[in-house]
Short mmCIF file of C-alpha atoms in Angstrom, two decimals:
data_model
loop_
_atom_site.label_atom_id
_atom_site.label_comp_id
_atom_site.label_asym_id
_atom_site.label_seq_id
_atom_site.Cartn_x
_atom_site.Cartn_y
_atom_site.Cartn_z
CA UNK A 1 28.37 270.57 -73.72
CA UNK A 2 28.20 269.76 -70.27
CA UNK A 3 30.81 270.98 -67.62
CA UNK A 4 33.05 267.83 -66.85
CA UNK A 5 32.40 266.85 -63.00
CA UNK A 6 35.21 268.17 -60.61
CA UNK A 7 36.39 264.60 -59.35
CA UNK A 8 36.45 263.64 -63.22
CA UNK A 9 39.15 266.66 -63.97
CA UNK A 10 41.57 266.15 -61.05
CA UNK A 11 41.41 262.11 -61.63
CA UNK A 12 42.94 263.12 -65.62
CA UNK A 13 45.15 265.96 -63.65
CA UNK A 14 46.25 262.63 -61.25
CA UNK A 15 46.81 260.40 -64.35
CA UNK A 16 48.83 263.18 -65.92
CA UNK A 17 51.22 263.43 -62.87
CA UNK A 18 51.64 259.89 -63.13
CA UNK A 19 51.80 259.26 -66.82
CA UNK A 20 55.13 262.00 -66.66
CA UNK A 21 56.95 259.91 -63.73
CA UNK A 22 55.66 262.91 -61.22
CA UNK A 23 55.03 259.74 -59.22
CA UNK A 24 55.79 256.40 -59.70
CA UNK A 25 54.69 252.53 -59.00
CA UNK A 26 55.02 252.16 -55.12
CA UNK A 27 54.80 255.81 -54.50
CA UNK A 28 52.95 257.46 -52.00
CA UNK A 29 50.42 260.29 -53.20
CA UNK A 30 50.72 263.45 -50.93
CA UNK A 31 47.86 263.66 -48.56
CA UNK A 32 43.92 264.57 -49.80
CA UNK A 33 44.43 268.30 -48.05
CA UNK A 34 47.60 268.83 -50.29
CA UNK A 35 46.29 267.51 -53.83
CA UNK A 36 43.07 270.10 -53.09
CA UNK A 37 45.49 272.72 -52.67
CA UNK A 38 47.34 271.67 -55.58
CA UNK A 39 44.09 270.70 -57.72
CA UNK A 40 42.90 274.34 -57.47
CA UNK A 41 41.77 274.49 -54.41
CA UNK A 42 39.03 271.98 -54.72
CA UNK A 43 37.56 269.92 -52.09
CA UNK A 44 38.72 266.63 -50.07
CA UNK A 45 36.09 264.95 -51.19
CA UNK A 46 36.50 265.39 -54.78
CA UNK A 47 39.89 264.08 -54.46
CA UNK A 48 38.49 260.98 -52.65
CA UNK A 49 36.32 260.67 -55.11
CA UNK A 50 39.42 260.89 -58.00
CA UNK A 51 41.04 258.20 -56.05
CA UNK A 52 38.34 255.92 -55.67
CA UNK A 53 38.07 256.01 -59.64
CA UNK A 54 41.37 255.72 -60.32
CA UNK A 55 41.77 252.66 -57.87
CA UNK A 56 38.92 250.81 -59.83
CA UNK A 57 41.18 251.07 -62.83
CA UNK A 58 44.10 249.62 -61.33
CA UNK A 59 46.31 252.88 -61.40
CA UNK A 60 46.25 253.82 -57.83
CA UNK A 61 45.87 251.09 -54.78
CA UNK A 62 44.63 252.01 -51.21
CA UNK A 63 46.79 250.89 -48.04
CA UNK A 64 44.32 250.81 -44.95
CA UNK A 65 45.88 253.14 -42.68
CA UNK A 66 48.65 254.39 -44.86
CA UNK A 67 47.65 256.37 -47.35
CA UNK A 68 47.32 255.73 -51.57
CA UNK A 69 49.94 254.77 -53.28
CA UNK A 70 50.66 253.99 -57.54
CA UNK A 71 49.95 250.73 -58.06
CA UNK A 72 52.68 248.58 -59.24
CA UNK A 73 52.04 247.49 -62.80
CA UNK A 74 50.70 243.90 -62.80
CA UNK A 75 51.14 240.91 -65.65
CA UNK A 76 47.70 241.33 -67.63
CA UNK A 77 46.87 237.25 -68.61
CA UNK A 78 45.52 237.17 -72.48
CA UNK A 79 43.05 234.85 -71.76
CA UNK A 80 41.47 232.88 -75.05
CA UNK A 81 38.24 231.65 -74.71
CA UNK A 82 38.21 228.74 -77.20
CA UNK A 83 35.58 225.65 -78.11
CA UNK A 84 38.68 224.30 -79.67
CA UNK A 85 40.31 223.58 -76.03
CA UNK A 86 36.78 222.19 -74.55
CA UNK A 87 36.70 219.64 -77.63
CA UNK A 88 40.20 218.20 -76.31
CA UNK A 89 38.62 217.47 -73.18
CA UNK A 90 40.51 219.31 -71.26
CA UNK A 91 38.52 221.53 -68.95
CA UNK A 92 38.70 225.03 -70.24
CA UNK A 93 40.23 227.53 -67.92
CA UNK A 94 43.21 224.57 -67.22
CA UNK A 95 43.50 224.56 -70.64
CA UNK A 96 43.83 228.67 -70.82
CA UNK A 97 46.29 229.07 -68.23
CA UNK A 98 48.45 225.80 -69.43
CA UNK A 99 48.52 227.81 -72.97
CA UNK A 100 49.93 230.86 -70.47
CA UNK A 101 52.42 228.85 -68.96
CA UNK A 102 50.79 228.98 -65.32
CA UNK A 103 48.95 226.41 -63.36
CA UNK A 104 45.69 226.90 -63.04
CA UNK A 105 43.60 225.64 -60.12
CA UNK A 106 40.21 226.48 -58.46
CA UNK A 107 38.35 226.14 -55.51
CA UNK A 108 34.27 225.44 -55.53
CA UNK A 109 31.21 224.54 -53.16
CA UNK A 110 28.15 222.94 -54.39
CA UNK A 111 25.13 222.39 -53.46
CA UNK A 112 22.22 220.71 -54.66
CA UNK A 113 18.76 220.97 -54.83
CA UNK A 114 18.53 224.89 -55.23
CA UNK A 115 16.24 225.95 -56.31
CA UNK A 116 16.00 228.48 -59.62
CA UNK A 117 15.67 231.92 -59.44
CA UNK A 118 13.37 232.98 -62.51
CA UNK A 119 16.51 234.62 -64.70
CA UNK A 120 18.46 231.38 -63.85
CA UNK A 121 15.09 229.37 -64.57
CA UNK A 122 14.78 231.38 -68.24
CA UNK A 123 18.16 230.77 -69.25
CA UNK A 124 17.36 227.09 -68.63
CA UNK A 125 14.35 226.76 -70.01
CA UNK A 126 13.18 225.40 -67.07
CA UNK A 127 10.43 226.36 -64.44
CA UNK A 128 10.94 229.34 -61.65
CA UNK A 129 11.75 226.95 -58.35
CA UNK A 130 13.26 223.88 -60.52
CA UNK A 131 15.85 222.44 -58.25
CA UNK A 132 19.47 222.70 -59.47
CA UNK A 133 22.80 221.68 -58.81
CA UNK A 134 24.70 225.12 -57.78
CA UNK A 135 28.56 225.59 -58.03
CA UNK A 136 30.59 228.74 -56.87
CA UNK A 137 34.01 228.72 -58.32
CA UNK A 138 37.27 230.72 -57.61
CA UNK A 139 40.39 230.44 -60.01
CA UNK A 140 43.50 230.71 -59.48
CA UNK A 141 46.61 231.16 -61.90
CA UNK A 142 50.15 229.94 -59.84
CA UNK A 143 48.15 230.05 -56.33
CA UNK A 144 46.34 234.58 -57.34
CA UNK A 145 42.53 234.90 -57.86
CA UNK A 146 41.42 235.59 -61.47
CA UNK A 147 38.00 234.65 -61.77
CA UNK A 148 35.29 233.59 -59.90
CA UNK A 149 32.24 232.04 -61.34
CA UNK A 150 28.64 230.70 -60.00
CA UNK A 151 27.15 228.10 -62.16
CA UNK A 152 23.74 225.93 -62.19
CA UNK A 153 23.00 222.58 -63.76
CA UNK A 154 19.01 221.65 -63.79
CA UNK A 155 18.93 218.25 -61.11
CA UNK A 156 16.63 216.64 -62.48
CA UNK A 157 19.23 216.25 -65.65
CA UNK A 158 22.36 214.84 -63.71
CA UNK A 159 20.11 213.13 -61.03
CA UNK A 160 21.40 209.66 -60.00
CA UNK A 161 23.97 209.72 -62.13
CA UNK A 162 27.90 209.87 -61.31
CA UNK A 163 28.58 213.50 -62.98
CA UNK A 164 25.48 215.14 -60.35
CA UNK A 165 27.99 216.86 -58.60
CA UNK A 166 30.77 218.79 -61.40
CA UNK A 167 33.26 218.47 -58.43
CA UNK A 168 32.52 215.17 -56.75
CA UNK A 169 32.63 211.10 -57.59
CA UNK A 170 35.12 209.91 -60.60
CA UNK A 171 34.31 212.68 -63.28
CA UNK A 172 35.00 215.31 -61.07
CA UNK A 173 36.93 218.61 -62.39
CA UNK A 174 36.02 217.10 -66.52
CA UNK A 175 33.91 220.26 -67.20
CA UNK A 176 30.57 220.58 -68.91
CA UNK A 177 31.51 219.15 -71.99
CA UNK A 178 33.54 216.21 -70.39
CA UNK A 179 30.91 215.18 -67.86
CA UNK A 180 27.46 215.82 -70.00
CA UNK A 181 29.25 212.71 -72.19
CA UNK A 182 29.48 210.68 -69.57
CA UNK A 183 25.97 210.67 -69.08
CA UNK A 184 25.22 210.46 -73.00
CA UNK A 185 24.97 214.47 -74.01
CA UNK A 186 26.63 215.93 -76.64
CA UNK A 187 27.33 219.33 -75.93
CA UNK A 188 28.09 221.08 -79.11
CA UNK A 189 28.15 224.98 -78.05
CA UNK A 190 27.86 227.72 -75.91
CA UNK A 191 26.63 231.03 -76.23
CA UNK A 192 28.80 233.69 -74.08
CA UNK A 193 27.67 237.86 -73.34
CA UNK A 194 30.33 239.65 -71.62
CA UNK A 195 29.08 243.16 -70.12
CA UNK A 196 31.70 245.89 -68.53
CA UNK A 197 30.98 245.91 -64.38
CA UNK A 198 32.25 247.29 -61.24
CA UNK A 199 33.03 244.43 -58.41
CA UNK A 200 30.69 244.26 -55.88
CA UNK A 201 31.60 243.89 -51.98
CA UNK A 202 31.86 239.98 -52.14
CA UNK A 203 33.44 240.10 -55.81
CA UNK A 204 36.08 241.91 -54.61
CA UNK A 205 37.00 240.07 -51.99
CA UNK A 206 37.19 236.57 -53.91
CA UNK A 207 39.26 238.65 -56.68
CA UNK A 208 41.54 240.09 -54.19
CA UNK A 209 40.84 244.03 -55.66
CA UNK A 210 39.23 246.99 -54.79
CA UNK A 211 35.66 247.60 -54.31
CA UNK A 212 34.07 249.29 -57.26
CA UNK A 213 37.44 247.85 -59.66
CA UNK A 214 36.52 247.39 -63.29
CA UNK A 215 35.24 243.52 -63.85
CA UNK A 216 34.37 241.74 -66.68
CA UNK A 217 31.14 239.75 -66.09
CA UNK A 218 30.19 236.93 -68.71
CA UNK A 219 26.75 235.30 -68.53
CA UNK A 220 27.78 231.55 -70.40
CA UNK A 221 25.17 229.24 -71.01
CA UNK A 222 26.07 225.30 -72.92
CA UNK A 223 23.68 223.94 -74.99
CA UNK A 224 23.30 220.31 -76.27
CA UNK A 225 23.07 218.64 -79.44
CA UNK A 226 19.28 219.16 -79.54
CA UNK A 227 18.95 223.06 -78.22
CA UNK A 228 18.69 222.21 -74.43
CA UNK A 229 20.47 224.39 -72.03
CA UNK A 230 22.51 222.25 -70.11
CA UNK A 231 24.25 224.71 -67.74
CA UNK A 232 24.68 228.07 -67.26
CA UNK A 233 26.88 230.80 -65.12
CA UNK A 234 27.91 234.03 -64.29
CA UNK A 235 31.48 234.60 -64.84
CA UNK A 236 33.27 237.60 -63.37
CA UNK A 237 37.03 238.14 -64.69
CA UNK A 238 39.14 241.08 -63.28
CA UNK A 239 40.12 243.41 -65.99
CA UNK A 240 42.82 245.00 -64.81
CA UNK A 241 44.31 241.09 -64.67
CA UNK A 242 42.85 239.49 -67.56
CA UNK A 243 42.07 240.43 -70.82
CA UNK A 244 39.18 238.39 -72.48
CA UNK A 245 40.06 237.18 -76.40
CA UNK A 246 37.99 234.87 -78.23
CA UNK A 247 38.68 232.70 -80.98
CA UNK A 248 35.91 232.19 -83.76
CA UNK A 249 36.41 229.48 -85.92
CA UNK A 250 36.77 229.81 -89.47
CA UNK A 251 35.61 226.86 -91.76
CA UNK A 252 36.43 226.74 -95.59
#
């Protein structure tokens, strides 16, 4: 069996001295020189590296210019994805947070007449260089970051109508489901993949964590009554905030 990396020991050394009250939340860790000496006399760098890892899992935080510190334990949100809630109309991550007792809001920027990149263009079943309707989304639950989400519409699908932009005119904020019926499309699924990730740069920034902090990313894509793809995103949920639960139906 392979020898365990050094960083990879002294991280479950760290998590022991935390897990026994050693430390605790809003403590500051001793300085990198002092956990080498104590860590067997390893190097700084592989107690960097310990931090870094334990940061991305939401057990230590980083203070620019102050030093590391345990990371005060944070509310984890159960969130439920559920068709159920998108057949009441009521668009669906509202709908989650109302169930959580929280507000939830969000912030987006579209723009339209992007056009496809080919794994956007495949998921569509459209042509590479198609224009689309592009929306980044944050959301927020009671005013904090909890999910961020980029999705595309094909134009030539919503063109001229009133639902062409999924945060503009009088349908605005009705989600897929809502709008697509305005315009005469029944959208009866959606098929979700959620994949374990580590937030980019820009990620964590929107999310309000650390660099490299363990994500959730779900590529969603709605279909119609008849098989088309209507819309499709990429969906990145912090885990150390949220945890993703879905709800399957059961018919008799």
């Amino acid at each position: 069996m392979p020898e365990q990396p050094p960083y990879l020991r002294v991280a479950d050394l760290l998590r022991q001295r935390i897990a026994s009250q050693e430390w605790k939340p809003g403590d500051r860790l001793p300085s990198r020189t002092q956990l080498a000496r104590e860590s067997g006399g390893v190097g700084e760098n592989v107690i960097r590296r310990a931090q870094e890892l334990l940061i991305s899992q939401g057990i230590l935080e980083g203070r620019a210019g102050s030093g590391t510190y345990v990371a005060e334990p944070r509310e984890r949100l159960r969130v439920v994805r559920s068709q159920a809630r998108e057949d009441q109309g009521e668009p669906p991550f509202r709908a989650d947070m109302s169930a959580l007792g929280k507000r939830g809001t969000w912030e987006s920027s579209t723009e339209a007449k992007v056009p496809a990149p080919g794994p956007i263009a495949a998921r569509l079943g459209i042509s590479e260089g198609d224009l689309c309707v592009r929306t980044a989304y944050e959301f927020l639950a009671d005013g904090k970051p909890v999910q961020i989400s980029t999705s595309w519409e094909p134009y030539a699908l919503t063109s001229g109508t009133l639902v062409v932009l999924p945060e503009g005119g009088p349908h605005a904020g009705k989600g897929v489901v809502g709008r697509m019926a305005e315009i005469g499309i029944t959208v009866t699924h959606a098929v979700e993949q959620p994949e374990p990730g580590h937030a980019n740069a820009e990620e964590a920034n929107l999310l309000g964590v650390q660099r490299g902090a363990l994500v959730t990313r779900i590529e969603r894509t709605y279909y119609s009554d008849d098989g088309r793809p209507v819309e499709t995103a990429d969906i990145v949920v912090s885990a150390a905030r949220c945890a993703i639960v879905y709800e399957v139906p059961v018919s008799s």
